[in-house]
XYZ file of C-alpha atoms in Angstrom:
414
model
C -11.884 5.859 35.635
C -15.163 7.506 37.220
C -13.105 8.399 40.231
C -10.432 10.109 38.137
C -13.364 12.000 36.172
C -14.789 12.986 39.351
C -11.383 14.132 40.817
C -11.159 16.379 37.313
C -14.340 17.795 37.609
C -13.743 19.054 41.092
C -10.378 20.624 40.044
C -11.881 21.943 36.938
C -14.953 23.766 39.218
C -11.943 25.038 41.562
C -10.501 26.728 38.506
C -13.767 28.271 37.778
C -14.151 29.365 41.384
C -10.795 30.737 41.702
C -11.723 33.671 39.412
C -13.894 34.649 42.455
C -16.858 34.912 39.599
C -15.127 37.654 38.197
C -13.297 37.956 34.603
C -9.589 38.115 35.357
C -7.937 41.350 33.836
C -5.633 41.058 31.075
C -2.054 41.275 31.936
C -1.067 43.078 28.874
C -1.882 43.862 25.160
C -3.309 40.802 23.413
C -2.414 41.649 19.903
C 1.406 41.744 20.143
C 3.694 43.489 17.446
C 7.180 42.753 18.299
C 8.992 41.445 15.296
C 10.830 38.112 15.417
C 12.032 35.385 12.876
C 13.334 31.703 12.762
C 15.067 30.118 9.966
C 16.292 26.311 10.566
C 16.655 23.244 8.292
C 14.745 20.262 9.901
C 15.443 16.764 8.634
C 12.588 14.225 8.079
C 11.845 10.518 8.002
C 8.725 9.097 6.612
C 7.951 5.399 6.990
C 7.632 3.890 3.536
C 8.165 7.051 1.697
C 11.712 8.409 2.406
C 13.942 10.985 3.929
C 15.262 14.448 3.254
C 15.466 17.980 4.893
C 12.844 20.537 5.063
C 13.715 24.179 5.405
C 11.409 26.068 7.717
C 10.964 29.817 7.937
C 8.787 31.992 9.753
C 8.732 36.092 10.031
C 6.396 37.512 12.511
C 4.898 40.924 12.579
C 6.992 42.046 9.622
C 4.076 43.407 7.614
C 2.194 45.287 10.603
C 0.971 42.410 12.491
C 0.991 39.776 9.636
C 3.138 36.743 10.103
C 4.870 35.072 7.033
C 5.410 31.430 6.977
C 7.311 29.380 4.299
C 8.602 25.783 4.240
C 10.551 24.322 1.396
C 10.977 20.266 1.331
C 13.880 18.496 -0.554
C 14.644 14.685 -0.652
C 12.405 11.793 -1.389
C 9.435 14.091 -0.729
C 9.310 17.533 -2.454
C 6.931 20.531 -1.710
C 6.150 23.785 -0.426
C 3.940 25.420 2.239
C 3.162 29.131 2.386
C 1.152 31.069 4.743
C 0.185 34.595 5.562
C -1.454 35.057 8.992
C -3.050 37.938 10.867
C -3.794 40.236 7.675
C -6.045 42.841 9.304
C -8.730 43.998 7.461
C -10.178 46.090 10.420
C -7.572 46.836 13.048
C -7.890 44.499 16.089
C -11.181 43.355 14.961
C -11.188 41.421 11.671
C -8.261 39.510 10.149
C -7.786 36.634 7.907
C -5.231 33.765 7.538
C -4.193 32.313 4.008
C -2.337 29.003 3.810
C -1.475 26.812 0.792
C 0.451 23.445 0.792
C 1.773 21.509 -2.400
C 3.586 18.032 -1.941
C 4.384 15.668 -4.545
C 4.018 12.851 -2.143
C 2.561 12.077 1.334
C 1.827 8.953 3.542
C -1.212 8.152 5.358
C -0.975 5.521 8.134
C -4.096 2.964 8.194
C -4.319 0.999 11.093
C -6.169 -2.291 10.974
C -9.170 -1.182 12.539
C -10.687 2.019 14.327
C -10.830 2.282 17.930
C -8.281 1.606 20.702
C -7.817 -2.281 19.976
C -4.730 -2.134 17.493
C -1.092 -2.660 18.428
C 1.774 -0.278 17.333
C 3.091 -2.029 14.333
C -0.328 -3.273 12.998
C -0.817 -0.771 10.062
C -0.240 -0.179 6.459
C 0.868 2.924 4.535
C -1.300 4.482 1.955
C 1.029 6.490 -0.442
C -0.588 9.529 -2.155
C 0.724 11.949 -4.783
C -0.772 15.353 -5.935
C -1.489 16.613 -2.467
C -2.714 20.104 -2.673
C -4.626 22.179 -0.292
C -5.620 25.732 0.483
C -7.662 27.469 3.117
C -9.058 30.846 4.359
C -9.824 31.629 7.982
C -11.588 34.918 8.827
C -11.622 35.839 12.744
C -13.701 38.449 14.226
C -12.345 39.557 17.710
C -13.975 41.548 20.412
C -13.384 42.438 23.904
C -9.456 41.928 24.151
C -9.740 38.724 22.369
C -12.235 37.493 24.919
C -14.640 36.418 22.430
C -13.957 35.379 18.852
C -15.975 34.015 16.128
C -13.882 32.285 13.302
C -15.136 30.943 10.055
C -12.593 28.642 7.896
C -12.898 27.240 4.609
C -10.379 24.620 3.074
C -10.054 22.402 0.068
C -7.641 19.670 -0.477
C -6.820 17.425 -3.487
C -4.752 13.976 -3.432
C -4.551 10.792 -5.398
C -4.029 7.308 -3.835
C -1.051 5.538 -5.901
C 0.176 2.578 -3.445
C -0.367 0.572 -0.221
C 2.791 -0.560 1.555
C 3.826 -2.332 4.368
C 5.438 -0.272 7.580
C 8.885 -1.148 6.189
C 8.012 0.307 2.721
C 7.525 -3.000 0.968
C 5.087 -2.523 -1.852
C 1.748 -4.427 -1.346
C -0.074 -2.960 -4.334
C 0.319 -0.307 -7.034
C -2.854 1.549 -7.790
C -3.216 2.926 -11.303
C -5.708 4.981 -13.049
C -7.129 6.240 -9.574
C -8.632 9.652 -9.939
C -7.567 12.487 -7.775
C -10.068 13.262 -4.853
C -11.131 16.595 -3.717
C -12.379 17.429 -0.175
C -13.998 20.528 1.147
C -14.394 21.494 4.758
C -16.121 24.402 6.270
C -15.870 25.207 9.846
C -17.508 27.879 12.330
C -15.685 28.267 15.735
C -16.700 30.286 18.769
C -14.119 30.798 21.359
C -14.780 32.421 24.731
C -11.474 33.600 26.632
C -11.886 34.474 30.274
C -8.337 34.214 31.182
C -5.659 36.842 32.133
C -3.655 36.412 28.936
C -4.546 34.767 25.573
C -0.934 33.866 24.725
C 0.066 32.548 28.113
C -2.863 32.118 30.575
C -2.173 31.529 34.321
C -5.950 32.289 35.701
C -9.379 31.729 34.312
C -11.168 29.438 31.836
C -11.126 29.156 27.910
C -13.827 27.420 25.925
C -13.930 26.532 22.496
C -16.886 25.062 20.307
C -16.355 24.114 16.628
C -18.768 22.913 14.135
C -17.110 21.235 11.076
C -18.864 20.278 7.865
C -17.176 17.766 5.391
C -18.774 18.062 2.095
C -19.667 14.955 0.340
C -17.998 14.837 -3.235
C -20.646 12.213 -4.523
C -23.124 9.565 -3.379
C -19.910 7.429 -2.537
C -19.006 9.849 0.441
C -20.831 10.346 3.552
C -22.565 13.489 4.282
C -21.642 14.550 8.028
C -20.493 16.930 10.435
C -18.590 16.982 13.787
C -18.774 18.976 16.885
C -15.717 19.697 19.018
C -15.908 20.855 22.519
C -13.013 21.942 24.449
C -12.576 23.606 27.667
C -9.450 24.234 29.832
C -9.178 25.897 33.312
C -5.932 27.518 34.526
C -5.326 27.621 38.488
C -2.337 29.731 39.660
C 0.183 28.156 41.776
C 2.314 30.393 44.018
C 1.531 33.592 41.967
C 3.228 32.575 38.913
C 3.053 28.840 37.896
C -0.155 27.304 36.544
C -2.029 23.938 36.664
C -3.935 23.626 33.574
C -6.690 21.185 33.171
C -8.509 20.376 29.847
C -11.423 18.290 28.856
C -12.381 17.449 25.126
C -15.176 15.748 23.391
C -15.548 15.425 19.653
C -18.478 13.628 17.757
C -19.437 12.656 14.061
C -22.988 13.243 13.114
C -23.883 11.394 9.918
C -26.859 12.983 7.871
C -26.532 10.741 4.926
C -24.343 7.477 4.707
C -21.812 6.885 1.905
C -21.402 3.734 -0.214
C -21.821 0.686 2.006
C -21.331 -1.905 -0.475
C -17.655 -3.148 0.073
C -17.117 -4.363 -3.425
C -17.901 -0.986 -4.832
C -15.571 0.550 -1.898
C -12.831 -1.559 -3.225
C -13.278 -0.509 -6.901
C -13.566 3.302 -5.900
C -10.174 2.979 -4.026
C -8.370 1.178 -7.015
C -8.066 -2.327 -5.400
C -8.453 -5.483 -7.586
C -10.183 -7.876 -5.173
C -11.608 -10.159 -7.906
C -9.649 -13.149 -6.792
C -9.700 -12.150 -3.023
C -8.050 -9.260 -1.018
C -5.342 -9.631 1.448
C -6.093 -8.878 4.992
C -4.270 -5.492 4.739
C -6.160 -4.357 1.764
C -9.320 -5.668 3.614
C -8.762 -3.359 6.488
C -8.577 -0.378 4.293
C -11.967 -1.326 2.972
C -13.321 -2.038 6.139
C -12.044 1.314 7.639
C -13.627 3.196 4.577
C -16.913 1.312 5.158
C -16.883 2.557 8.875
C -16.260 6.235 7.582
C -18.986 6.058 5.185
C -21.251 4.789 7.925
C -20.420 6.569 10.968
C -18.040 9.395 9.919
C -14.857 10.268 11.757
C -14.299 12.659 14.787
C -11.139 14.339 16.005
C -8.293 11.605 16.045
C -6.241 11.082 19.347
C -2.476 11.118 19.024
C 0.136 13.898 17.945
C 1.380 16.963 19.405
C -2.197 18.363 20.363
C -3.298 15.554 22.914
C -2.202 11.848 23.646
C 1.324 13.118 22.832
C 3.278 9.748 22.990
C 1.386 8.303 19.858
C 1.713 9.660 16.258
C -0.820 11.832 14.904
C -4.452 10.452 14.556
C -3.322 7.072 15.795
C -6.936 6.390 17.181
C -10.100 6.950 15.225
C -13.500 6.552 15.676
C -16.902 8.317 15.548
C -16.668 9.548 18.971
C -13.558 10.545 21.110
C -13.076 12.296 24.786
C -9.909 13.258 26.463
C -8.743 14.857 29.626
C -5.560 16.107 30.541
C -3.526 17.938 33.427
C -0.426 20.012 33.097
C 1.665 21.782 35.562
C 3.630 24.726 33.751
C 6.204 25.693 36.155
C 7.398 29.275 35.241
C 11.085 30.058 35.618
C 11.481 33.466 34.112
C 9.138 36.631 33.023
C 11.526 39.156 31.822
C 11.614 40.617 28.508
C 15.170 39.468 27.141
C 15.976 40.420 23.471
C 18.194 37.716 21.554
C 19.688 37.239 18.152
C 20.924 33.828 17.192
C 21.373 34.657 13.303
C 18.904 32.154 12.641
C 16.456 33.334 15.169
C 15.587 36.696 16.547
C 12.792 37.450 19.048
C 12.211 38.911 22.602
C 11.946 36.086 25.239
C 9.097 37.084 27.651
C 8.951 33.827 29.515
C 10.289 30.233 30.131
C 8.613 27.190 31.495
C 8.963 23.539 32.437
C 6.019 21.436 32.307
C 4.635 18.121 33.245
C 1.642 16.563 32.014
C -0.513 13.275 31.975
C -3.472 12.743 29.308
C -5.944 10.181 29.068
C -8.257 9.442 25.921
C -10.926 7.262 24.833
C -12.235 6.483 21.220
C -14.941 4.492 19.992
C -17.618 3.947 17.043
C -20.444 3.837 19.616
C -20.823 6.269 22.080
C -21.587 3.684 24.842
C -18.290 2.157 24.457
C -16.379 5.380 25.421
C -14.220 4.860 28.697
C -14.564 1.102 28.502
C -10.709 1.280 27.510
C -8.420 4.038 27.461
C -4.686 5.136 26.236
C -2.632 7.574 28.134
C 0.326 9.701 27.894
C 2.791 11.454 30.348
C 5.784 13.421 29.792
C 7.732 16.596 30.256
C 8.405 19.803 28.071
C 9.792 23.065 27.881
C 8.266 26.415 26.561
C 9.479 29.510 25.480
C 7.144 32.663 25.107
C 8.050 35.162 22.742
C 7.149 38.950 22.380
C 6.080 38.363 18.840
C 3.395 36.141 19.959
C 4.948 32.805 19.368
C 5.228 29.753 21.876
C 7.896 27.550 20.978
C 7.256 23.983 22.646
C 9.388 21.133 23.067
C 7.588 17.979 24.658
C 8.820 14.464 25.356
C 5.938 11.966 25.957
C 5.838 8.415 26.889
C 2.861 5.600 26.673
C 2.422 2.037 26.343
C 3.553 2.010 22.591
C 6.977 4.052 23.307
C 7.651 7.741 23.155
C 7.427 10.768 21.010
C 9.131 14.175 20.715
C 7.078 17.082 19.867
C 8.925 20.363 18.399
C 6.011 22.698 17.529
C 4.698 26.228 18.009
C 1.652 26.868 20.514
C 0.614 25.211 23.670
C -1.211 21.740 23.540
C -5.092 21.245 23.361
C -5.527 24.379 21.332
C -4.282 23.621 17.812
C -7.423 21.555 16.941
C -9.215 24.685 16.121
C -6.436 26.468 14.157
């Protein structure tokens, strides 16, 4: 592992030196205003919850530079998601994003322990209802988007209703549990010394985020997380790119939450008067660790460690490195209209990637064990500012397919 980290550091230093100590010139405009839209149905299947169809639509730059996003969910889960992004208050200087979610049901995967030492099927499903969230994000942008200062406030509400096995078998219904409300405040600084914000080929990009999770009461911990992200881009043969990423996340607790496991069980709605099952005890133990140590950015999902489901591995500390070769196949402007999708394709890529991550509650245990993902993908870069990404990743627990907007390693800070 030390040899791999040394090699990674040398490659990243090469990315820094490749710019010849100068900031690369931007290849084009950084605020894009071409119009594009996408309207598609997407089936879903949530373990232990149900199946159905979601209807996704996005209209980019149809209100000046503003993007409109909407999703309607039908089936065993119902709900809506709405978003208005890039609402300019000061042209190319200050803009805001508004997002709202309202779902009647959701599922949280609870693995038997934090860290890396669990197996794929060693989890339970925490079912919630009354899931609502809203967020406001404001961005100050300078120097062709090379420097951006971002503030974000979000609020979410949900209620725990049941705990189930992975196959959906009920373990325990939870009645008379009060809805919980959580608020988060984030401050982010991004320094982008690349030749293009949407599709960089050369340069470096760094991001630092402070996120404060407000305690609802003395039961919850009072803590914040710090995330550090750096990506270097090395041009290959003038067009393709080798991208190198390093990430770190740490939780810092300023006041612990409730540490009496009997009171934790009562707060979560579990009746353990005659003893708790191992499954329910794992939920209580994980909440104890959360109250004691906080939780850093989870590993797994479409952002990093892509062969695992979202937030597969949790702990108070996390680190990850990744390498991705992006082979550019086309760079021409090609308008298209497929009735359900309209835009201008400005680039197309194949990608080959490998990622390694580690998670631990004690920082000294980082890199004692790791998990990795490898895979291939395709990306379609659009004139409206969107990057449609398709990834297939494999690891020691199987494989995952990601169909999402934006490049990997960046959406942590959105």
